mmCIF file of C-alpha atoms and ligand atoms in Angstrom:
data_model
loop_
_atom_site.group_PDB
_atom_site.id
_atom_site.type_symbol
_atom_site.label_atom_id
_atom_site.label_comp_id
_atom_site.label_asym_id
_atom_site.label_seq_id
_atom_site.Cartn_x
_atom_site.Cartn_y
_atom_site.Cartn_z
ATOM 1 C CA UNK A 1 0.137 0.081 0.443
ATOM 2 C CA UNK A 2 2.176 3.178 0.960
ATOM 3 C CA UNK A 3 3.993 3.274 -1.966
ATOM 4 C CA UNK A 4 3.476 6.719 -2.211
ATOM 5 C CA UNK A 5 3.341 7.205 -6.077
ATOM 6 C CA UNK A 6 -0.459 8.349 -6.605
ATOM 7 C CA UNK A 7 -1.922 12.067 -6.332
ATOM 8 C CA UNK A 8 -5.575 11.409 -5.241
ATOM 9 C CA UNK A 9 -7.430 14.757 -4.722
ATOM 10 C CA UNK A 10 -9.549 15.206 -1.482
ATOM 11 C CA UNK A 11 -10.023 18.559 -1.118
ATOM 12 C CA UNK A 12 -12.076 20.557 -3.557
ATOM 13 C CA UNK A 13 -13.777 22.907 -1.071
ATOM 14 C CA UNK A 14 -9.994 25.100 -1.539
ATOM 15 C CA UNK A 15 -9.623 24.766 -5.148
ATOM 16 C CA UNK A 16 -11.450 22.419 -7.783
ATOM 17 C CA UNK A 17 -9.064 19.725 -9.016
ATOM 18 C CA UNK A 18 -8.907 18.869 -12.510
ATOM 19 C CA UNK A 19 -10.895 21.529 -14.797
ATOM 20 C CA UNK A 20 -12.746 20.724 -17.710
ATOM 21 C CA UNK A 21 -10.090 20.056 -20.981
ATOM 22 C CA UNK A 22 -11.807 23.272 -21.715
ATOM 23 C CA UNK A 23 -10.514 25.752 -19.115
ATOM 24 C CA UNK A 24 -6.752 25.136 -19.423
ATOM 25 C CA UNK A 25 -7.822 25.348 -23.644
ATOM 26 C CA UNK A 26 -10.024 28.673 -23.297
ATOM 27 C CA UNK A 27 -7.768 30.502 -20.823
ATOM 28 C CA UNK A 28 -4.777 29.756 -23.322
ATOM 29 C CA UNK A 29 -6.427 30.684 -26.698
ATOM 30 C CA UNK A 30 -7.204 34.178 -24.526
ATOM 31 C CA UNK A 31 -3.480 34.744 -23.071
ATOM 32 C CA UNK A 32 -2.189 33.202 -26.926
ATOM 33 C CA UNK A 33 -4.206 35.311 -29.063
ATOM 34 C CA UNK A 34 -5.970 38.115 -27.381
ATOM 35 C CA UNK A 35 -4.272 40.342 -26.119
ATOM 36 C CA UNK A 36 -6.920 43.074 -25.666
ATOM 37 C CA UNK A 37 -7.814 45.243 -22.635
ATOM 38 C CA UNK A 38 -11.558 45.360 -22.242
ATOM 39 C CA UNK A 39 -13.513 48.205 -22.286
ATOM 40 C CA UNK A 40 -9.977 50.788 -23.499
ATOM 41 C CA UNK A 41 -10.598 51.845 -26.716
ATOM 42 C CA UNK A 42 -11.669 50.837 -29.763
ATOM 43 C CA UNK A 43 -9.165 48.184 -31.344
ATOM 44 C CA UNK A 44 -10.862 44.976 -32.581
ATOM 45 C CA UNK A 45 -9.121 42.889 -29.803
ATOM 46 C CA UNK A 46 -9.874 45.132 -27.056
ATOM 47 C CA UNK A 47 -13.983 44.608 -28.541
ATOM 48 C CA UNK A 48 -13.362 40.696 -28.593
ATOM 49 C CA UNK A 49 -11.660 40.967 -24.988
ATOM 50 C CA UNK A 50 -14.894 42.991 -24.175
ATOM 51 C CA UNK A 51 -16.893 40.720 -25.127
ATOM 52 C CA UNK A 52 -15.526 37.978 -23.744
ATOM 53 C CA UNK A 53 -16.249 39.970 -20.445
ATOM 54 C CA UNK A 54 -19.794 40.656 -21.001
ATOM 55 C CA UNK A 55 -20.072 36.511 -22.166
ATOM 56 C CA UNK A 56 -18.871 36.260 -18.322
ATOM 57 C CA UNK A 57 -21.422 37.849 -17.206
ATOM 58 C CA UNK A 58 -24.372 36.694 -19.247
ATOM 59 C CA UNK A 59 -23.411 33.127 -18.637
ATOM 60 C CA UNK A 60 -22.962 33.935 -14.150
ATOM 61 C CA UNK A 61 -26.563 35.575 -15.036
ATOM 62 C CA UNK A 62 -28.154 32.581 -16.298
ATOM 63 C CA UNK A 63 -26.578 30.465 -13.978
ATOM 64 C CA UNK A 64 -28.341 32.461 -10.969
ATOM 65 C CA UNK A 65 -31.272 33.625 -12.331
ATOM 66 C CA UNK A 66 -30.051 36.613 -12.617
ATOM 67 C CA UNK A 67 -32.834 39.084 -14.792
ATOM 68 C CA UNK A 68 -29.587 42.090 -16.324
ATOM 69 C CA UNK A 69 -25.501 41.072 -16.380
ATOM 70 C CA UNK A 70 -24.515 44.401 -15.709
ATOM 71 C CA UNK A 71 -25.105 43.295 -11.787
ATOM 72 C CA UNK A 72 -22.944 40.734 -11.757
ATOM 73 C CA UNK A 73 -19.546 42.463 -10.664
ATOM 74 C CA UNK A 74 -16.410 40.431 -11.078
ATOM 75 C CA UNK A 75 -14.008 40.293 -8.875
ATOM 76 C CA UNK A 76 -10.488 38.523 -7.396
ATOM 77 C CA UNK A 77 -12.455 35.719 -5.691
ATOM 78 C CA UNK A 78 -15.302 35.261 -2.752
ATOM 79 C CA UNK A 79 -12.808 37.458 -0.383
ATOM 80 C CA UNK A 80 -12.729 40.593 -2.744
ATOM 81 C CA UNK A 81 -17.034 40.258 -3.269
ATOM 82 C CA UNK A 82 -17.761 39.310 0.453
ATOM 83 C CA UNK A 83 -15.494 42.576 1.271
ATOM 84 C CA UNK A 84 -16.639 44.893 -1.641
ATOM 85 C CA UNK A 85 -19.996 43.944 -0.776
ATOM 86 C CA UNK A 86 -19.814 45.070 3.324
ATOM 87 C CA UNK A 87 -17.856 48.174 2.873
ATOM 88 C CA UNK A 88 -19.998 48.818 -0.086
ATOM 89 C CA UNK A 89 -23.384 48.777 1.724
ATOM 90 C CA UNK A 90 -22.298 49.744 5.909
ATOM 91 C CA UNK A 91 -22.647 53.150 7.105
ATOM 92 C CA UNK A 92 -21.407 54.385 10.552
ATOM 93 C CA UNK A 93 -23.551 53.281 13.137
ATOM 94 C CA UNK A 94 -25.030 50.367 11.907
ATOM 95 C CA UNK A 95 -25.647 46.834 13.826
ATOM 96 C CA UNK A 96 -24.664 43.567 10.799
ATOM 97 C CA UNK A 97 -25.552 40.203 12.242
ATOM 98 C CA UNK A 98 -23.457 36.250 11.084
ATOM 99 C CA UNK A 99 -23.477 33.115 11.922
ATOM 100 C CA UNK A 100 -20.379 31.216 13.368
ATOM 101 C CA UNK A 101 -20.268 29.076 10.046
ATOM 102 C CA UNK A 102 -19.051 32.173 8.400
ATOM 103 C CA UNK A 103 -15.117 32.594 6.860
ATOM 104 C CA UNK A 104 -12.637 35.122 8.050
ATOM 105 C CA UNK A 105 -13.032 36.278 4.691
ATOM 106 C CA UNK A 106 -16.067 37.737 6.653
ATOM 107 C CA UNK A 107 -14.787 37.280 10.496
ATOM 108 C CA UNK A 108 -11.873 39.714 9.623
ATOM 109 C CA UNK A 109 -13.428 42.407 7.753
ATOM 110 C CA UNK A 110 -16.035 43.108 10.103
ATOM 111 C CA UNK A 111 -13.218 42.304 12.980
ATOM 112 C CA UNK A 112 -11.772 45.256 11.406
ATOM 113 C CA UNK A 113 -15.105 47.561 11.181
ATOM 114 C CA UNK A 114 -16.113 46.767 14.977
ATOM 115 C CA UNK A 115 -12.282 47.522 15.808
ATOM 116 C CA UNK A 116 -12.490 50.872 13.961
ATOM 117 C CA UNK A 117 -15.626 51.879 15.844
ATOM 118 C CA UNK A 118 -17.819 52.059 12.937
ATOM 119 C CA UNK A 119 -20.445 48.964 13.507
ATOM 120 C CA UNK A 120 -20.858 47.013 15.974
ATOM 121 C CA UNK A 121 -22.205 42.909 15.434
ATOM 122 C CA UNK A 122 -23.688 39.935 16.256
ATOM 123 C CA UNK A 123 -22.994 36.249 15.872
ATOM 124 C CA UNK A 124 -25.721 34.007 15.546
ATOM 125 C CA UNK A 125 -24.184 30.826 17.366
ATOM 126 C CA UNK A 126 -24.654 26.719 15.411
ATOM 127 C CA UNK A 127 -25.458 23.913 16.054
ATOM 128 C CA UNK A 128 -22.384 21.663 16.744
ATOM 129 C CA UNK A 129 -23.870 20.670 13.235
ATOM 130 C CA UNK A 130 -23.586 23.752 12.207
ATOM 131 C CA UNK A 131 -27.441 24.344 12.123
ATOM 132 C CA UNK A 132 -28.080 27.918 12.760
ATOM 133 C CA UNK A 133 -30.082 28.784 15.812
ATOM 134 C CA UNK A 134 -33.063 30.582 14.266
ATOM 135 C CA UNK A 135 -35.058 31.995 17.000
ATOM 136 C CA UNK A 136 -31.555 33.571 19.044
ATOM 137 C CA UNK A 137 -31.633 35.354 14.637
ATOM 138 C CA UNK A 138 -35.163 36.511 15.132
ATOM 139 C CA UNK A 139 -34.254 38.332 18.692
ATOM 140 C CA UNK A 140 -31.128 39.965 17.400
ATOM 141 C CA UNK A 141 -32.610 42.731 15.282
ATOM 142 C CA UNK A 142 -32.375 46.142 16.142
ATOM 143 C CA UNK A 143 -33.610 48.727 14.283
ATOM 144 C CA UNK A 144 -30.262 50.105 12.790
ATOM 145 C CA UNK A 145 -29.701 45.984 11.672
ATOM 146 C CA UNK A 146 -28.436 47.161 8.337
ATOM 147 C CA UNK A 147 -26.930 43.047 7.034
ATOM 148 C CA UNK A 148 -27.122 39.094 7.925
ATOM 149 C CA UNK A 149 -23.959 37.999 6.856
ATOM 150 C CA UNK A 150 -24.852 34.025 5.723
ATOM 151 C CA UNK A 151 -22.601 30.994 5.205
ATOM 152 C CA UNK A 152 -24.920 29.321 2.441
ATOM 153 C CA UNK A 153 -22.627 26.227 3.257
ATOM 154 C CA UNK A 154 -19.858 25.024 5.433
ATOM 155 C CA UNK A 155 -16.788 24.872 4.353
ATOM 156 C CA UNK A 156 -15.999 22.788 7.495
ATOM 157 C CA UNK A 157 -18.843 20.520 8.142
ATOM 158 C CA UNK A 158 -20.967 21.247 4.460
ATOM 159 C CA UNK A 159 -23.819 22.008 6.235
ATOM 160 C CA UNK A 160 -26.346 23.968 4.232
ATOM 161 C CA UNK A 161 -28.167 27.101 6.329
ATOM 162 C CA UNK A 162 -31.945 27.380 6.130
ATOM 163 C CA UNK A 163 -30.545 30.175 3.023
ATOM 164 C CA UNK A 164 -34.729 30.852 2.015
ATOM 165 C CA UNK A 165 -36.078 31.294 5.232
ATOM 166 C CA UNK A 166 -33.139 33.679 6.964
ATOM 167 C CA UNK A 167 -33.918 36.432 3.916
ATOM 168 C CA UNK A 168 -37.392 36.136 4.876
ATOM 169 C CA UNK A 169 -36.708 36.841 8.799
ATOM 170 C CA UNK A 170 -34.388 39.234 8.258
ATOM 171 C CA UNK A 171 -36.003 40.982 4.909
ATOM 172 C CA UNK A 172 -39.208 41.563 7.676
ATOM 173 C CA UNK A 173 -36.989 43.068 9.569
ATOM 174 C CA UNK A 174 -35.401 45.634 7.005
ATOM 175 C CA UNK A 175 -31.873 44.648 6.936
ATOM 176 C CA UNK A 176 -30.396 43.249 3.545
ATOM 177 C CA UNK A 177 -28.297 39.453 3.024
ATOM 178 C CA UNK A 178 -25.989 38.558 1.858
ATOM 179 C CA UNK A 179 -24.576 34.827 0.992
ATOM 180 C CA UNK A 180 -21.771 34.346 0.547
ATOM 181 C CA UNK A 181 -21.885 31.729 -2.165
ATOM 182 C CA UNK A 182 -18.464 30.501 -2.302
ATOM 183 C CA UNK A 183 -18.998 26.493 -1.697
ATOM 184 C CA UNK A 184 -22.117 26.612 -3.487
ATOM 185 C CA UNK A 185 -21.669 27.823 -6.742
ATOM 186 C CA UNK A 186 -21.350 24.897 -8.873
ATOM 187 C CA UNK A 187 -22.383 23.225 -6.545
ATOM 188 C CA UNK A 188 -25.839 23.941 -5.451
ATOM 189 C CA UNK A 189 -29.042 25.260 -7.271
ATOM 190 C CA UNK A 190 -28.719 29.137 -6.928
ATOM 191 C CA UNK A 191 -31.538 31.436 -8.300
ATOM 192 C CA UNK A 192 -31.465 34.921 -7.415
ATOM 193 C CA UNK A 193 -34.837 35.824 -8.235
ATOM 194 C CA UNK A 194 -37.175 33.544 -6.235
ATOM 195 C CA UNK A 195 -35.034 33.612 -3.416
ATOM 196 C CA UNK A 196 -35.065 36.491 -3.850
ATOM 197 C CA UNK A 197 -31.616 38.071 -1.898
ATOM 198 C CA UNK A 198 -29.411 40.866 -2.431
ATOM 199 C CA UNK A 199 -26.112 40.351 -2.618
ATOM 200 C CA UNK A 200 -24.398 37.156 -3.457
ATOM 201 C CA UNK A 201 -20.737 36.895 -3.174
ATOM 202 C CA UNK A 202 -19.151 33.936 -5.597
ATOM 203 C CA UNK A 203 -15.610 32.505 -6.749
ATOM 204 C CA UNK A 204 -15.003 31.177 -9.646
ATOM 205 C CA UNK A 205 -12.020 28.163 -8.934
ATOM 206 C CA UNK A 206 -13.917 26.469 -6.731
ATOM 207 C CA UNK A 207 -17.460 24.451 -7.546
ATOM 208 C CA UNK A 208 -17.321 26.468 -10.717
ATOM 209 C CA UNK A 209 -14.468 24.895 -12.217
ATOM 210 C CA UNK A 210 -12.589 27.715 -13.048
ATOM 211 C CA UNK A 211 -9.583 29.050 -12.756
ATOM 212 C CA UNK A 212 -8.268 30.651 -9.148
ATOM 213 C CA UNK A 213 -8.018 34.621 -9.304
ATOM 214 C CA UNK A 214 -12.019 35.103 -10.697
ATOM 215 C CA UNK A 215 -14.694 35.288 -8.758
ATOM 216 C CA UNK A 216 -17.564 38.358 -8.085
ATOM 217 C CA UNK A 217 -21.147 40.077 -6.255
ATOM 218 C CA UNK A 218 -24.606 39.498 -7.245
ATOM 219 C CA UNK A 219 -25.825 43.211 -6.588
ATOM 220 C CA UNK A 220 -29.634 43.503 -6.454
ATOM 221 C CA UNK A 221 -31.946 46.081 -9.615
ATOM 222 C CA UNK A 222 -32.087 49.022 -7.171
ATOM 223 C CA UNK A 223 -29.349 48.053 -4.904
ATOM 224 C CA UNK A 224 -26.583 50.931 -4.202
ATOM 225 C CA UNK A 225 -23.474 49.761 -2.879
ATOM 226 C CA UNK A 226 -20.641 52.687 -2.275
ATOM 227 C CA UNK A 227 -17.642 51.332 -4.024
ATOM 228 C CA UNK A 228 -14.796 49.812 -2.483
ATOM 229 C CA UNK A 229 -12.224 50.033 -5.135
ATOM 230 C CA UNK A 230 -11.983 52.886 -7.581
ATOM 231 C CA UNK A 231 -10.004 53.564 -10.806
ATOM 232 C CA UNK A 232 -9.883 52.939 -14.293
ATOM 233 C CA UNK A 233 -12.772 52.390 -16.159
ATOM 234 C CA UNK A 234 -12.266 53.056 -19.756
ATOM 235 C CA UNK A 235 -15.716 55.277 -19.669
ATOM 236 C CA UNK A 236 -16.667 58.506 -18.166
ATOM 237 C CA UNK A 237 -12.687 59.390 -17.654
ATOM 238 C CA UNK A 238 -13.314 62.987 -17.691
ATOM 239 C CA UNK A 239 -14.880 62.322 -13.809
ATOM 240 C CA UNK A 240 -12.923 61.721 -10.700
ATOM 241 C CA UNK A 241 -15.171 59.634 -9.420
ATOM 242 C CA UNK A 242 -15.835 55.761 -9.949
ATOM 243 C CA UNK A 243 -18.759 56.308 -13.012
ATOM 244 C CA UNK A 244 -22.670 55.700 -11.513
ATOM 245 C CA UNK A 245 -23.877 53.320 -13.509
ATOM 246 C CA UNK A 246 -23.025 49.019 -13.323
ATOM 247 C CA UNK A 247 -20.992 47.493 -13.068
ATOM 248 C CA UNK A 248 -17.715 49.918 -13.505
ATOM 249 C CA UNK A 249 -19.518 51.823 -10.892
ATOM 250 C CA UNK A 250 -17.652 48.847 -8.609
ATOM 251 C CA UNK A 251 -15.061 47.396 -11.063
ATOM 252 C CA UNK A 252 -11.768 49.052 -11.737
ATOM 253 C CA UNK A 253 -8.820 48.235 -12.919
ATOM 254 C CA UNK A 254 -7.775 45.378 -16.262
ATOM 255 C CA UNK A 255 -10.278 42.341 -15.692
ATOM 256 C CA UNK A 256 -8.657 39.376 -15.672
ATOM 257 C CA UNK A 257 -9.597 37.762 -19.219
ATOM 258 C CA UNK A 258 -8.115 34.713 -19.359
ATOM 259 C CA UNK A 259 -9.419 33.441 -16.186
ATOM 260 C CA UNK A 260 -12.905 35.040 -17.207
ATOM 261 C CA UNK A 261 -12.327 33.151 -20.709
ATOM 262 C CA UNK A 262 -11.505 29.831 -18.120
ATOM 263 C CA UNK A 263 -14.798 30.506 -15.973
ATOM 264 C CA UNK A 264 -17.181 31.010 -19.122
ATOM 265 C CA UNK A 265 -16.197 26.824 -19.902
ATOM 266 C CA UNK A 266 -16.631 25.706 -16.364
ATOM 267 C CA UNK A 267 -19.663 26.985 -15.690
ATOM 268 C CA UNK A 268 -20.905 25.611 -19.924
ATOM 269 C CA UNK A 269 -19.613 22.202 -18.273
ATOM 270 C CA UNK A 270 -21.931 22.532 -15.919
ATOM 271 C CA UNK A 271 -24.220 23.388 -17.973
ATOM 272 C CA UNK A 272 -23.833 20.365 -20.366
ATOM 273 C CA UNK A 273 -23.541 18.465 -17.483
ATOM 274 C CA UNK A 274 -26.323 18.984 -15.355
ATOM 275 C CA UNK A 275 -26.124 21.058 -11.570
ATOM 276 C CA UNK A 276 -28.461 17.647 -11.176
ATOM 277 C CA UNK A 277 -26.250 14.665 -11.967
ATOM 278 C CA UNK A 278 -23.071 16.821 -10.930
ATOM 279 C CA UNK A 279 -25.065 17.049 -7.541
ATOM 280 C CA UNK A 280 -26.180 13.390 -7.466
ATOM 281 C CA UNK A 281 -22.920 11.838 -8.183
ATOM 282 C CA UNK A 282 -21.068 14.126 -5.664
ATOM 283 C CA UNK A 283 -23.413 13.075 -2.712
ATOM 284 C CA UNK A 284 -23.192 9.572 -3.911
ATOM 285 C CA UNK A 285 -18.633 9.527 -3.383
ATOM 286 C CA UNK A 286 -19.687 11.388 -0.155
ATOM 287 C CA UNK A 287 -22.841 9.109 1.368
ATOM 288 C CA UNK A 288 -19.874 6.340 0.043
ATOM 289 C CA UNK A 289 -17.121 7.789 1.524
ATOM 290 C CA UNK A 290 -19.263 8.658 5.084
ATOM 291 C CA UNK A 291 -20.228 5.177 6.048
ATOM 292 C CA UNK A 292 -16.127 3.862 5.169
ATOM 293 C CA UNK A 293 -14.827 6.311 7.391
ATOM 294 C CA UNK A 294 -17.286 5.145 9.842
ATOM 295 C CA UNK A 295 -16.051 2.388 9.810
ATOM 296 C CA UNK A 296 -12.935 2.525 10.502
ATOM 297 C CA UNK A 297 -11.700 2.697 14.482
ATOM 298 C CA UNK A 298 -11.047 5.982 16.228
ATOM 299 C CA UNK A 299 -12.541 8.318 14.115
ATOM 300 C CA UNK A 300 -14.905 10.854 14.386
ATOM 301 C CA UNK A 301 -16.725 12.198 11.787
ATOM 302 C CA UNK A 302 -18.509 16.374 12.524
ATOM 303 C CA UNK A 303 -21.623 17.575 10.398
ATOM 304 C CA UNK A 304 -24.874 16.849 8.973
ATOM 305 C CA UNK A 305 -25.373 13.131 8.621
ATOM 306 C CA UNK A 306 -27.583 13.103 5.740
ATOM 307 C CA UNK A 307 -26.979 14.197 2.141
ATOM 308 C CA UNK A 308 -29.788 16.187 1.564
ATOM 309 C CA UNK A 309 -28.308 18.443 4.639
ATOM 310 C CA UNK A 310 -24.863 19.404 3.261
ATOM 311 C CA UNK A 311 -22.046 19.458 0.407
ATOM 312 C CA UNK A 312 -19.615 17.085 -0.272
ATOM 313 C CA UNK A 313 -17.386 18.238 2.297
ATOM 314 C CA UNK A 314 -16.781 16.223 5.590
ATOM 315 C CA UNK A 315 -14.667 16.276 8.369
ATOM 316 C CA UNK A 316 -13.481 14.428 10.904
ATOM 317 C CA UNK A 317 -10.539 13.765 13.529
ATOM 318 C CA UNK A 318 -8.175 10.054 14.590
ATOM 319 C CA UNK A 319 -8.373 9.339 17.720
ATOM 320 C CA UNK A 320 -4.463 9.680 19.372
ATOM 321 C CA UNK A 321 -3.296 11.627 16.457
ATOM 322 C CA UNK A 322 -3.355 14.891 15.171
ATOM 323 C CA UNK A 323 -4.819 15.837 12.447
ATOM 324 C CA UNK A 324 -1.760 17.641 10.576
ATOM 325 C CA UNK A 325 0.468 15.183 11.621
ATOM 326 C CA UNK A 326 -2.351 12.552 9.369
ATOM 327 C CA UNK A 327 -2.870 15.023 6.520
ATOM 328 C CA UNK A 328 1.212 14.761 6.298
ATOM 329 C CA UNK A 329 1.251 11.100 5.979
ATOM 330 C CA UNK A 330 -1.597 11.191 3.973
ATOM 331 C CA UNK A 331 0.168 13.040 1.560
ATOM 332 C CA UNK A 332 4.496 11.827 1.929
ATOM 333 C CA UNK A 333 3.176 8.465 2.199
ATOM 334 C CA UNK A 334 -0.075 7.632 0.134
ATOM 335 C CA UNK A 335 -0.455 10.343 -2.342
ATOM 336 C CA UNK A 336 -3.321 11.670 -0.963
ATOM 337 C CA UNK A 337 -4.169 15.344 -0.838
ATOM 338 C CA UNK A 338 -6.853 17.338 1.774
ATOM 339 C CA UNK A 339 -6.880 19.631 4.264
ATOM 340 C CA UNK A 340 -6.014 19.623 7.034
ATOM 341 C CA UNK A 341 -6.500 22.668 10.149
ATOM 342 C CA UNK A 342 -9.747 25.086 11.079
ATOM 343 C CA UNK A 343 -9.761 26.152 7.181
ATOM 344 C CA UNK A 344 -10.380 29.701 7.962
ATOM 345 C CA UNK A 345 -13.526 29.077 9.904
ATOM 346 C CA UNK A 346 -12.301 29.575 13.963
ATOM 347 C CA UNK A 347 -15.807 30.070 15.467
ATOM 348 C CA UNK A 348 -17.030 27.083 13.049
ATOM 349 C CA UNK A 349 -14.741 24.888 14.891
ATOM 350 C CA UNK A 350 -16.051 26.094 18.180
ATOM 351 C CA UNK A 351 -19.594 25.000 17.211
ATOM 352 C CA UNK A 352 -18.356 21.604 16.386
ATOM 353 C CA UNK A 353 -15.418 21.207 19.267
ATOM 354 C CA UNK A 354 -13.085 20.711 17.116
ATOM 355 C CA UNK A 355 -11.470 24.474 18.535
ATOM 356 C CA UNK A 356 -8.290 24.545 18.548
ATOM 357 C CA UNK A 357 -6.792 21.422 16.846
ATOM 358 C CA UNK A 358 -9.170 21.761 13.703
ATOM 359 C CA UNK A 359 -10.604 18.447 11.769
ATOM 360 C CA UNK A 360 -9.302 16.762 8.584
ATOM 361 C CA UNK A 361 -11.823 17.970 5.842
ATOM 362 C CA UNK A 362 -12.093 16.043 2.989
ATOM 363 C CA UNK A 363 -14.287 17.272 -0.174
ATOM 364 C CA UNK A 364 -14.467 14.844 -3.425
ATOM 365 C CA UNK A 365 -15.722 16.828 -6.557
ATOM 366 C CA UNK A 366 -17.234 15.678 -9.349
ATOM 367 C CA UNK A 367 -13.790 13.585 -11.006
ATOM 368 C CA UNK A 368 -14.102 11.455 -7.902
ATOM 369 C CA UNK A 369 -14.231 7.749 -8.557
ATOM 370 C CA UNK A 370 -14.887 5.086 -5.672
ATOM 371 C CA UNK A 371 -12.403 3.592 -6.142
ATOM 372 C CA UNK A 372 -10.251 6.783 -4.898
ATOM 373 C CA UNK A 373 -12.468 6.708 -1.798
ATOM 374 C CA UNK A 374 -11.524 2.880 -1.640
ATOM 375 C CA UNK A 375 -8.405 4.052 -1.702
ATOM 376 C CA UNK A 376 -8.144 6.654 1.005
ATOM 377 C CA UNK A 377 -9.669 4.083 3.395
ATOM 378 C CA UNK A 378 -8.247 1.874 3.008
ATOM 379 C CA UNK A 379 -4.317 4.068 3.984
ATOM 380 C CA UNK A 380 -6.502 5.755 6.592
ATOM 381 C CA UNK A 381 -7.486 1.940 7.970
ATOM 382 C CA UNK A 382 -3.417 1.008 7.646
ATOM 383 C CA UNK A 383 -2.423 4.119 9.528
ATOM 384 C CA UNK A 384 -4.833 3.259 12.522
ATOM 385 C CA UNK A 385 -3.870 -0.269 12.711
ATOM 386 C CA UNK A 386 0.008 1.027 12.532
ATOM 387 C CA UNK A 387 -0.821 2.956 15.343
ATOM 388 C CA UNK A 388 -2.012 0.008 17.585
ATOM 389 C CA UNK A 389 0.945 -2.346 17.039
HETATM 390 C C1 PLP B 1 -17.608 29.549 3.150
HETATM 391 C C2 PLP B 1 -15.829 29.994 2.419
HETATM 392 N N1 PLP B 1 -16.341 31.934 2.509
HETATM 393 C C3 PLP B 1 -15.557 32.542 1.078
HETATM 394 C C4 PLP B 1 -13.671 31.918 0.963
HETATM 395 C C5 PLP B 1 -12.499 32.871 0.319
HETATM 396 O O1 PLP B 1 -12.530 31.777 -1.019
HETATM 397 P P1 PLP B 1 -11.512 32.697 -1.840
HETATM 398 O O2 PLP B 1 -11.054 31.757 -1.092
HETATM 399 O O3 PLP B 1 -12.296 32.672 -3.420
HETATM 400 O O4 PLP B 1 -11.693 34.689 -1.733
HETATM 401 C C6 PLP B 1 -14.002 30.820 1.328
HETATM 402 C C7 PLP B 1 -12.740 29.487 0.307
HETATM 403 O O5 PLP B 1 -12.395 28.654 1.051
HETATM 404 C C8 PLP B 1 -14.755 29.461 1.768
HETATM 405 O O6 PLP B 1 -14.926 28.011 1.999
#
């Protein structure tokens, strides 16, 4: 067994790999042949690059059922989009609500704004499975509550938040809702109209199967954010402030055209394959993995067991072995890649009871096979057996 010559990827929650073949090709073609800066001057290359960016906007608008592509604002990643949303919407004196399952890309901007005395916040506690306490949430709204931030699907234990109900409650209290879809875009169906969501931050390099350096923010029509980043747009160049029109109001600087070319192909792959088929496959693998892990002595599993309540993200710990050490053994002796530690979500680990040591996180993807799970579980059984000798 312990040859270490395989390279099995169980870290799709960090970034998806491999990508569908056309993703690589589209990014390369864009880099080699396009060479224009979208929106700058009127050369044919520039216009081609601009068309590409528009196609990317349109395909994400279609995926999320947004009526206007101009309400999709491109960003570097989900972190960038979350910062853009939070810093663009708050006013001094506002109160914000967030759940214990949030990522540091939410916790740190909130921490910074709170430390500067600009806002106050309340954390909604979550159960040991990651479910937010909705009765606590209902009691926590204040007259100045401006925003509720919810991680749609946990990057620690896969738990899916009841966002429909949470949006309904928040809107009843006059608050806006920002959904962190870093782990759910391309994984779960998202319809921004029927939800109805005010702001949705997504990343391109995880479930959307695109390259790193891509992501964005959906901003509901009628909602105006203060620009978080200011600079050149190729339009309204006589003005010393961001243009009023979207998406330029929130987008400044040269966009990542090769990344967006790849992202279009990632979304095309999802649409051609079918989101339902992708989810069915991932949850079949997840269920198989969870059942096999449950049989290994000394392993403790976290998060909801029912596949309908989670995505294919599974955290576990093994008795008498540090998570980091286990991750190291899995990679160095078996060629298995996973993620260990706190996964940038310390409060989620406090809810799960795994703080500060964290967990080992396994996140299979659409390209993970049953044989990969068999190999992984055989490796874990071997490690357990060797340690009990
Ligand atoms: C729930 C969640 N939010 C935000 C992020 C940040 O995403 P990105 O790395 O694209 O900025 C991640 C990344 O792991 C995440 O899992």
